[in-house]
């Protein structure tokens, strides 16, 4: 876990949770924007990813992600300032499940293309075949496709070039990891009634090729929160904070959060 403190009079603390296969280092731009805006930033690498010492690409249970998010949040509490909890993709799902399973209560939740469904999930027959593997050989890993026009996460060529040479990006995931993800996506909806009444903003990529935007919107519609906002960015790929128009996204977000802090 890392903590960065703004040099300005602090307005609050942003706890950021990254997505699948990536790590905190990919958020340098966004971290700097928050610091320049007057927010401290707390962030870590999820278990099995980035510089985490755990088995890369593997978790025994999704609870490991919940425990990580909770620990980062508790670190942010020490500042005694408003807390913004921001999760992207898998990080968004981790934030949702943490809020459903723990007593933490941030001042604002921001979800960026949260992983509540996949555009191209594995066929059911594949899942049935892999069920015994998940039980007896859960750490067996399969490659992640991270390139190809149909599954690009961003249109930002600079980010794609950096990713191609990034040794910390996870390139293989375990069978157990996928089954835990699949179960967590189901529980995010099944336990939505446990989500606290916290202001929530969803920033969803309109041309997302990884996360099913329709599943995200269905979840949003069911969310029992008094103050919630859904913004879909037309033609954007999955990583809205990495897209060429990301300055516009951040400006939109900072204007929205002024109502909460």
Short mmCIF file of C-alpha atoms in Angstrom, two decimals:
data_model
loop_
_atom_site.label_atom_id
_atom_site.label_comp_id
_atom_site.label_asym_id
_atom_site.label_seq_id
_atom_site.Cartn_x
_atom_site.Cartn_y
_atom_site.Cartn_z
CA UNK A 1 0.00 0.00 0.00
CA UNK A 2 1.19 3.51 -0.83
CA UNK A 3 0.06 6.92 0.43
CA UNK A 4 0.61 10.21 -1.40
CA UNK A 5 -0.22 13.52 0.29
CA UNK A 6 -1.27 16.62 -1.60
CA UNK A 7 0.75 19.81 -1.13
CA UNK A 8 -2.47 21.83 -1.10
CA UNK A 9 -4.97 22.29 1.68
CA UNK A 10 -6.51 18.79 1.63
CA UNK A 11 -10.16 18.39 0.67
CA UNK A 12 -10.30 14.65 1.23
CA UNK A 13 -8.72 11.28 0.51
CA UNK A 14 -9.20 9.16 -2.60
CA UNK A 15 -8.80 5.41 -2.18
CA UNK A 16 -8.22 3.89 -5.63
CA UNK A 17 -8.67 0.21 -6.49
CA UNK A 18 -7.23 -0.99 -9.81
CA UNK A 19 -8.58 -3.55 -12.25
CA UNK A 20 -7.68 -7.10 -13.24
CA UNK A 21 -4.16 -7.86 -14.36
CA UNK A 22 -2.86 -4.35 -13.69
CA UNK A 23 -1.31 -2.46 -10.77
CA UNK A 24 -1.11 0.90 -9.02
CA UNK A 25 1.66 2.16 -11.31
CA UNK A 26 -0.75 2.44 -14.24
CA UNK A 27 -2.60 5.18 -12.34
CA UNK A 28 0.18 7.76 -12.31
CA UNK A 29 -1.83 10.28 -14.36
CA UNK A 30 -4.99 9.93 -12.30
CA UNK A 31 -3.07 10.01 -9.03
CA UNK A 32 -1.40 13.29 -10.06
CA UNK A 33 -4.75 14.79 -11.03
CA UNK A 34 -6.18 14.02 -7.58
CA UNK A 35 -3.12 15.44 -5.81
CA UNK A 36 -3.28 18.61 -7.91
CA UNK A 37 -6.98 18.86 -7.05
CA UNK A 38 -6.19 18.79 -3.32
CA UNK A 39 -6.76 15.15 -2.39
CA UNK A 40 -4.50 12.68 -0.65
CA UNK A 41 -4.35 9.32 -2.44
CA UNK A 42 -4.20 5.81 -0.98
CA UNK A 43 -3.64 2.85 -3.28
CA UNK A 44 -2.16 -0.63 -3.28
CA UNK A 45 -1.77 -3.65 -5.52
CA UNK A 46 -4.52 -6.21 -5.16
CA UNK A 47 -3.47 -9.72 -4.01
CA UNK A 48 -1.80 -11.65 -6.81
CA UNK A 49 -1.20 -8.53 -8.90
CA UNK A 50 1.46 -5.88 -9.39
CA UNK A 51 4.05 -5.96 -6.61
CA UNK A 52 1.88 -8.03 -4.28
CA UNK A 53 3.90 -10.99 -2.96
CA UNK A 54 0.95 -13.35 -3.42
CA UNK A 55 0.79 -15.93 -6.22
CA UNK A 56 0.48 -13.83 -9.38
CA UNK A 57 -2.85 -14.17 -11.16
CA UNK A 58 -4.40 -16.20 -8.35
CA UNK A 59 -6.57 -15.77 -5.25
CA UNK A 60 -8.00 -18.50 -3.08
CA UNK A 61 -11.06 -16.37 -2.40
CA UNK A 62 -12.53 -13.04 -3.52
CA UNK A 63 -12.51 -12.16 0.18
CA UNK A 64 -8.81 -11.38 -0.25
CA UNK A 65 -9.79 -8.40 -2.38
CA UNK A 66 -12.39 -7.29 0.16
CA UNK A 67 -9.80 -7.45 2.94
CA UNK A 68 -7.35 -5.39 0.86
CA UNK A 69 -9.89 -2.66 0.05
CA UNK A 70 -10.96 -2.50 3.70
CA UNK A 71 -7.36 -2.09 4.88
CA UNK A 72 -6.71 0.74 2.40
CA UNK A 73 -9.91 2.45 3.49
CA UNK A 74 -8.92 2.18 7.15
CA UNK A 75 -5.58 3.80 6.28
CA UNK A 76 -7.46 6.70 4.64
CA UNK A 77 -9.61 7.13 7.76
CA UNK A 78 -6.54 8.23 9.72
CA UNK A 79 -6.56 11.59 7.94
CA UNK A 80 -9.98 12.48 9.35
CA UNK A 81 -11.11 13.82 5.97
CA UNK A 82 -13.94 12.93 3.54
CA UNK A 83 -13.16 9.66 1.74
CA UNK A 84 -13.84 8.95 -1.92
CA UNK A 85 -13.69 5.23 -2.77
CA UNK A 86 -12.90 4.71 -6.45
CA UNK A 87 -12.74 1.33 -8.18
CA UNK A 88 -12.12 0.45 -11.81
CA UNK A 89 -13.39 -2.76 -13.43
CA UNK A 90 -12.39 -5.60 -11.05
CA UNK A 91 -11.60 -2.82 -8.58
CA UNK A 92 -15.15 -1.55 -8.98
CA UNK A 93 -16.53 -5.01 -8.26
CA UNK A 94 -14.19 -5.25 -5.26
CA UNK A 95 -15.49 -1.93 -3.95
CA UNK A 96 -19.09 -3.07 -4.37
CA UNK A 97 -18.52 -6.36 -2.58
CA UNK A 98 -16.57 -4.61 0.20
CA UNK A 99 -19.45 -2.21 0.81
CA UNK A 100 -21.91 -5.09 0.83
CA UNK A 101 -19.89 -7.17 3.29
CA UNK A 102 -18.34 -4.66 5.68
CA UNK A 103 -19.40 -1.63 7.72
CA UNK A 104 -17.23 0.95 5.96
CA UNK A 105 -19.11 4.06 4.88
CA UNK A 106 -17.26 6.39 2.47
CA UNK A 107 -18.54 9.86 1.60
CA UNK A 108 -18.69 9.04 -2.10
CA UNK A 109 -18.31 5.93 -4.28
CA UNK A 110 -16.98 6.21 -7.84
CA UNK A 111 -17.16 3.15 -10.09
CA UNK A 112 -15.38 3.13 -13.43
CA UNK A 113 -16.70 0.43 -15.83
CA UNK A 114 -17.28 -1.91 -12.85
CA UNK A 115 -16.98 -5.60 -13.66
CA UNK A 116 -20.58 -6.72 -13.21
CA UNK A 117 -20.71 -8.83 -16.36
CA UNK A 118 -18.42 -9.73 -19.25
CA UNK A 119 -18.97 -8.92 -22.90
CA UNK A 120 -17.68 -12.37 -23.87
CA UNK A 121 -17.98 -14.75 -20.90
CA UNK A 122 -16.69 -18.33 -21.17
CA UNK A 123 -19.33 -20.73 -22.56
CA UNK A 124 -21.25 -22.71 -19.96
CA UNK A 125 -19.79 -25.98 -21.21
CA UNK A 126 -16.30 -24.66 -20.54
CA UNK A 127 -17.31 -23.77 -16.98
CA UNK A 128 -18.69 -27.26 -16.45
CA UNK A 129 -15.48 -28.83 -17.71
CA UNK A 130 -13.39 -26.61 -15.43
CA UNK A 131 -15.41 -27.15 -12.26
CA UNK A 132 -13.38 -30.24 -11.23
CA UNK A 133 -10.15 -28.35 -12.02
CA UNK A 134 -11.27 -25.51 -9.76
CA UNK A 135 -11.82 -27.99 -6.96
CA UNK A 136 -8.68 -30.13 -7.26
CA UNK A 137 -6.12 -28.00 -9.17
CA UNK A 138 -7.27 -24.41 -8.59
CA UNK A 139 -3.90 -22.76 -9.25
CA UNK A 140 -3.62 -23.97 -12.85
CA UNK A 141 -3.38 -20.86 -15.02
CA UNK A 142 -4.50 -19.87 -18.48
CA UNK A 143 -3.31 -16.92 -20.62
CA UNK A 144 -5.17 -13.60 -20.66
CA UNK A 145 -5.63 -12.04 -24.07
CA UNK A 146 -4.60 -8.40 -23.68
CA UNK A 147 -4.29 -7.40 -27.34
CA UNK A 148 -6.32 -7.53 -30.50
CA UNK A 149 -8.79 -4.98 -31.81
CA UNK A 150 -11.81 -6.71 -30.29
CA UNK A 151 -10.59 -6.56 -26.68
CA UNK A 152 -8.58 -3.36 -26.38
CA UNK A 153 -9.09 -1.59 -23.05
CA UNK A 154 -8.27 1.88 -24.37
CA UNK A 155 -7.80 3.86 -27.57
CA UNK A 156 -4.82 5.64 -26.03
CA UNK A 157 -1.79 4.49 -28.06
CA UNK A 158 0.70 5.75 -25.48
CA UNK A 159 -0.90 3.64 -22.75
CA UNK A 160 -0.99 0.58 -25.03
CA UNK A 161 2.73 0.96 -25.76
CA UNK A 162 3.53 1.23 -22.05
CA UNK A 163 1.45 -1.84 -21.29
CA UNK A 164 3.25 -3.88 -23.95
CA UNK A 165 6.53 -3.44 -22.03
CA UNK A 166 5.18 -3.55 -18.49
CA UNK A 167 6.57 -6.56 -16.58
CA UNK A 168 4.08 -6.11 -13.73
CA UNK A 169 0.99 -6.76 -15.83
CA UNK A 170 -0.42 -10.22 -15.12
CA UNK A 171 -0.61 -12.30 -18.27
CA UNK A 172 -2.05 -15.53 -16.83
CA UNK A 173 -4.92 -16.14 -14.40
CA UNK A 174 -5.81 -19.22 -12.38
CA UNK A 175 -8.97 -21.26 -12.77
CA UNK A 176 -9.89 -20.40 -9.18
CA UNK A 177 -9.47 -16.69 -9.92
CA UNK A 178 -12.09 -16.85 -12.66
CA UNK A 179 -14.60 -18.81 -10.61
CA UNK A 180 -14.22 -16.36 -7.71
CA UNK A 181 -14.79 -13.47 -10.12
CA UNK A 182 -17.86 -15.15 -11.57
CA UNK A 183 -19.33 -15.74 -8.12
CA UNK A 184 -18.56 -12.18 -6.99
CA UNK A 185 -20.40 -10.74 -9.99
CA UNK A 186 -23.49 -12.75 -9.03
CA UNK A 187 -23.26 -11.77 -5.37
CA UNK A 188 -22.92 -8.08 -6.27
CA UNK A 189 -26.49 -8.23 -7.53
CA UNK A 190 -27.87 -10.81 -5.09
CA UNK A 191 -26.71 -8.73 -2.13
CA UNK A 192 -27.32 -5.28 -3.57
CA UNK A 193 -29.76 -4.60 -0.72
CA UNK A 194 -26.73 -4.53 1.60
CA UNK A 195 -25.09 -1.67 -0.29
CA UNK A 196 -25.06 1.37 2.03
CA UNK A 197 -26.93 4.57 1.21
CA UNK A 198 -23.81 6.30 -0.06
CA UNK A 199 -23.75 8.75 -3.02
CA UNK A 200 -22.57 6.74 -6.01
CA UNK A 201 -21.30 7.78 -9.43
CA UNK A 202 -20.80 5.27 -12.25
CA UNK A 203 -18.65 6.22 -15.23
CA UNK A 204 -19.27 3.59 -17.90
CA UNK A 205 -17.50 3.19 -21.23
CA UNK A 206 -20.04 3.27 -24.05
CA UNK A 207 -17.97 1.05 -26.36
CA UNK A 208 -16.64 -1.23 -23.62
CA UNK A 209 -15.26 -4.46 -25.11
CA UNK A 210 -14.54 -6.10 -21.77
CA UNK A 211 -17.31 -5.29 -19.29
CA UNK A 212 -20.96 -5.67 -20.31
CA UNK A 213 -22.34 -2.14 -20.02
CA UNK A 214 -25.92 -3.46 -20.02
CA UNK A 215 -25.19 -5.51 -16.89
CA UNK A 216 -23.71 -2.40 -15.26
CA UNK A 217 -26.79 -0.32 -16.04
CA UNK A 218 -29.15 -3.03 -14.78
CA UNK A 219 -27.22 -3.11 -11.51
CA UNK A 220 -27.33 0.67 -11.29
CA UNK A 221 -31.10 0.70 -11.79
CA UNK A 222 -31.51 -1.72 -8.84
CA UNK A 223 -29.12 0.16 -6.57
CA UNK A 224 -31.09 1.28 -3.45
CA UNK A 225 -29.25 4.58 -3.07
CA UNK A 226 -30.94 7.97 -2.80
CA UNK A 227 -28.22 9.89 -4.62
CA UNK A 228 -26.81 8.07 -7.63
CA UNK A 229 -25.65 9.06 -11.09
CA UNK A 230 -24.85 7.03 -14.21
CA UNK A 231 -22.76 8.58 -16.98
CA UNK A 232 -22.03 6.64 -20.16
CA UNK A 233 -19.19 7.91 -22.31
CA UNK A 234 -20.13 7.24 -25.92
CA UNK A 235 -17.44 5.53 -28.05
CA UNK A 236 -15.09 5.21 -25.06
CA UNK A 237 -13.30 1.92 -24.50
CA UNK A 238 -13.10 0.21 -21.11
CA UNK A 239 -10.59 2.45 -19.30
CA UNK A 240 -12.33 5.82 -19.20
CA UNK A 241 -9.46 7.35 -17.21
CA UNK A 242 -6.97 6.33 -19.90
CA UNK A 243 -8.91 7.38 -22.98
CA UNK A 244 -7.64 10.30 -25.11
CA UNK A 245 -10.51 12.38 -23.66
CA UNK A 246 -9.63 11.62 -20.05
CA UNK A 247 -9.18 15.29 -19.13
CA UNK A 248 -12.86 15.77 -19.94
CA UNK A 249 -13.78 12.77 -17.79
CA UNK A 250 -11.83 14.09 -14.83
CA UNK A 251 -13.29 17.59 -15.20
CA UNK A 252 -16.79 16.12 -15.27
CA UNK A 253 -16.07 14.07 -12.16
CA UNK A 254 -14.54 16.90 -10.12
CA UNK A 255 -17.54 19.10 -10.88
CA UNK A 256 -19.90 16.35 -9.71
CA UNK A 257 -18.10 15.63 -6.45
CA UNK A 258 -18.26 19.25 -5.27
CA UNK A 259 -21.79 18.50 -4.12
CA UNK A 260 -20.52 15.82 -1.73
CA UNK A 261 -17.41 17.30 -0.06
#
